[in-house]
Amino acid sequence: MMRESDVPTKRKKTSNIKANQTGIATAGAAVSQSAKDDVEITALALQRGKLSPAMEGYFGKCEEKLGFVPNVLQAYAFDNAKLEPFVSMYNDLMLAPSGLSKLEREMIAVAVSSHNKCYYCLVAHGAAVRALSGDPALGELMAMNYRAARLSKRHRAMLDFAVKLTAEPWAIEEEDREGLRKAGFSDRDIWDIAAVAGFYNMSNRVASATDMRPNSVYHKQAR
């Protein structure tokens, strides 16, 4: 007569099959995390509205230069009256001439978004930091903890100010502004640091409220 103790091999095989199935399921889930992000852009059922010729042209330029239209623009496209000022503000703050470099502005965007834990902006602007700096690790450091990065005094002062403005805006005092001046920033630069930080605090909150999803292409950029 066969005893229970005589059949350990069968039990092990069954267990291994389950383990393998679990592993396959886990791997499949990991691969599919961003699979729907270019289709289900937000959790809101908003249909694209009629875009102005200027915004249609802008979307075309995005396709031409980037190869895709950023999902944040697709999300705002339900209302052209909201899309146009958003695009205008973004272009002015992030691309127009400034005492802050484009990389510095992107670093602010990621440090602020890290404090706010905004998934969309961390992914999208983390990719921008990697691309502009040529240093993938810098993008990760900005997203995880900028204080762990080997930053210049200028950049540390800039990010400390932006994150304090994010976390405790009421606590900003003259000594904070003076700290930026000592790090080499002009008063106009201080305005720009504050404006970029303020813009991403707004963007973070809208993105989080709507479960806005970043374009899947961002995940692989500049790695």
XYZ file of C-alpha atoms in Angstrom:
223
model
C 0.000 0.000 0.000
C 1.338 3.475 -0.901
C 1.718 5.922 1.959
C 1.448 9.699 1.797
C 5.142 9.961 2.625
C 5.957 7.996 -0.500
C 4.727 10.672 -2.922
C 6.805 13.846 -2.276
C 7.885 14.052 -5.889
C 4.366 14.536 -7.202
C 3.694 17.267 -4.716
C 6.873 19.058 -5.664
C 5.971 18.944 -9.339
C 2.568 20.417 -8.638
C 4.152 23.134 -6.528
C 6.698 23.937 -9.231
C 3.986 24.273 -11.846
C 2.124 26.719 -9.620
C 5.312 28.630 -8.960
C 6.071 28.828 -12.665
C 2.564 29.988 -13.426
C 2.862 32.644 -10.728
C 6.179 33.766 -12.167
C 4.730 34.009 -15.674
C 1.743 35.957 -14.386
C 4.001 38.331 -12.473
C 6.246 38.881 -15.477
C 3.222 39.468 -17.672
C 1.848 42.029 -15.232
C 5.171 43.860 -15.183
C 5.316 44.014 -18.961
C 1.748 45.298 -19.235
C 1.947 48.081 -16.629
C 2.136 50.828 -19.249
C 0.360 48.961 -22.050
C -2.846 51.003 -21.825
C -1.261 54.328 -20.927
C -1.399 55.650 -24.492
C -5.085 54.781 -24.773
C -6.577 55.320 -21.324
C -4.831 58.627 -20.656
C -6.918 59.711 -17.661
C -9.621 58.220 -15.466
C -12.145 60.771 -16.762
C -14.500 60.137 -19.666
C -13.750 63.358 -21.558
C -13.858 63.435 -25.336
C -11.530 65.549 -27.445
C -13.081 68.859 -28.371
C -12.520 70.960 -31.464
C -8.995 72.299 -31.488
C -8.038 75.680 -32.872
C -5.828 75.744 -35.983
C -2.957 76.854 -33.743
C -3.335 73.818 -31.469
C -3.808 71.445 -34.406
C -0.544 72.810 -35.763
C 1.122 72.451 -32.369
C 0.095 68.806 -32.119
C 1.522 68.306 -35.609
C 4.849 69.810 -34.529
C 4.938 67.469 -31.535
C 4.433 64.496 -33.848
C 7.154 65.790 -36.164
C 9.761 66.587 -33.499
C 8.975 64.056 -30.772
C 7.253 61.311 -32.700
C 4.205 61.567 -30.414
C 1.909 64.053 -28.701
C 2.524 64.181 -24.921
C -0.429 62.695 -23.075
C -0.811 65.799 -20.921
C -1.740 67.705 -24.086
C -4.113 64.936 -25.148
C -5.707 65.155 -21.703
C -6.259 68.919 -21.969
C -7.605 68.606 -25.513
C -11.183 68.153 -24.307
C -11.331 71.959 -24.022
C -9.277 74.154 -26.336
C -9.814 77.130 -24.010
C -7.881 75.264 -21.301
C -5.322 73.685 -23.625
C -4.041 76.900 -25.205
C -3.146 78.761 -21.984
C -1.585 75.579 -20.571
C 0.641 75.231 -23.639
C 1.476 78.942 -23.585
C 2.461 78.867 -19.916
C 4.526 75.703 -20.363
C 6.401 77.116 -23.359
C 7.087 80.399 -21.580
C 8.324 78.790 -18.361
C 10.244 75.844 -19.776
C 11.478 76.919 -23.208
C 11.698 80.730 -23.309
C 14.971 82.567 -22.551
C 15.779 82.550 -18.849
C 18.709 82.745 -16.464
C 17.840 79.118 -15.716
C 18.983 76.513 -18.207
C 16.441 74.079 -19.656
C 18.046 71.336 -17.578
C 17.702 73.367 -14.391
C 14.028 73.954 -15.090
C 13.490 70.242 -15.687
C 15.351 69.456 -12.457
C 12.936 71.719 -10.588
C 9.991 69.978 -12.273
C 11.197 66.554 -11.135
C 12.183 67.564 -7.592
C 8.784 69.193 -7.047
C 6.984 66.211 -8.605
C 8.977 63.848 -6.406
C 7.772 65.635 -3.284
C 4.203 65.454 -4.607
C 4.639 61.846 -5.823
C 3.186 62.730 -9.211
C 3.613 59.702 -11.450
C 3.023 61.495 -14.742
C 5.512 64.287 -14.185
C 8.162 62.069 -12.622
C 8.163 59.828 -15.693
C 7.901 62.551 -18.343
C 10.284 65.080 -16.812
C 12.622 62.452 -15.441
C 13.148 61.454 -19.080
C 13.858 65.100 -19.932
C 16.508 65.354 -17.191
C 18.184 62.198 -18.499
C 18.159 63.505 -22.052
C 19.356 67.039 -21.306
C 22.052 66.003 -18.843
C 23.260 62.909 -20.676
C 23.300 61.300 -17.231
C 20.582 58.680 -16.599
C 21.533 58.519 -12.915
C 20.751 62.213 -12.459
C 17.209 61.646 -13.668
C 16.794 58.844 -11.137
C 18.273 60.933 -8.324
C 15.938 63.840 -9.046
C 12.980 61.461 -8.919
C 14.033 59.524 -5.828
C 15.901 62.002 -3.632
C 17.758 64.979 -5.086
C 19.604 65.372 -1.778
C 21.531 62.191 -2.553
C 22.892 63.705 -5.769
C 26.342 65.319 -5.925
C 24.976 68.713 -6.865
C 26.691 72.069 -7.172
C 25.882 74.641 -4.473
C 23.823 76.478 -7.093
C 21.635 73.488 -7.887
C 21.256 72.402 -4.275
C 20.100 75.900 -3.285
C 17.704 76.021 -6.247
C 16.088 72.680 -5.455
C 15.953 73.285 -1.703
C 14.041 76.504 -2.396
C 11.673 74.868 -4.905
C 10.861 71.978 -2.586
C 10.411 74.223 0.463
C 8.061 76.359 -1.635
C 6.178 73.149 -2.451
C 6.038 71.742 1.075
C 5.816 74.891 3.202
C 5.127 77.938 1.027
C 4.170 79.996 4.088
C 7.662 79.438 5.533
C 9.559 81.169 2.713
C 11.378 84.211 4.104
C 13.992 86.717 3.015
C 16.778 84.422 4.155
C 15.611 81.848 1.591
C 15.760 84.408 -1.207
C 19.130 85.629 0.066
C 20.395 82.057 -0.029
C 19.588 81.935 -3.733
C 21.347 85.235 -4.343
C 24.463 83.929 -2.612
C 24.309 80.872 -4.893
C 24.458 83.180 -7.926
C 20.808 83.685 -8.830
C 19.426 87.081 -9.792
C 16.070 88.333 -8.568
C 14.639 87.509 -11.999
C 15.997 83.970 -11.626
C 14.298 83.676 -8.236
C 11.007 84.634 -9.900
C 11.567 81.940 -12.533
C 12.399 79.274 -9.948
C 9.208 80.130 -8.085
C 7.123 80.207 -11.279
C 8.383 76.806 -12.476
C 7.837 75.271 -9.039
C 4.347 76.788 -8.866
C 3.429 75.526 -12.336
C 4.392 71.945 -11.490
C 2.575 72.032 -8.189
C -0.553 72.871 -10.167
C 0.194 70.290 -12.858
C 0.961 67.597 -10.281
C -2.377 68.067 -8.618
C -4.375 67.961 -11.834
C -2.426 64.891 -13.012
C -2.946 63.077 -9.708
C -6.636 64.009 -9.496
C -7.297 62.595 -12.966
C -4.868 59.625 -12.826
C -3.068 61.038 -15.858
C -0.778 58.477 -17.477
C 2.556 59.302 -19.156
C 3.325 58.171 -22.710
C 4.872 54.711 -22.562
C 7.783 55.890 -24.723
C 9.118 58.020 -21.851
C 10.109 54.952 -19.847
C 12.854 53.990 -22.318
C 14.129 57.421 -23.276
C 17.774 58.366 -22.620
C 18.561 55.195 -20.703
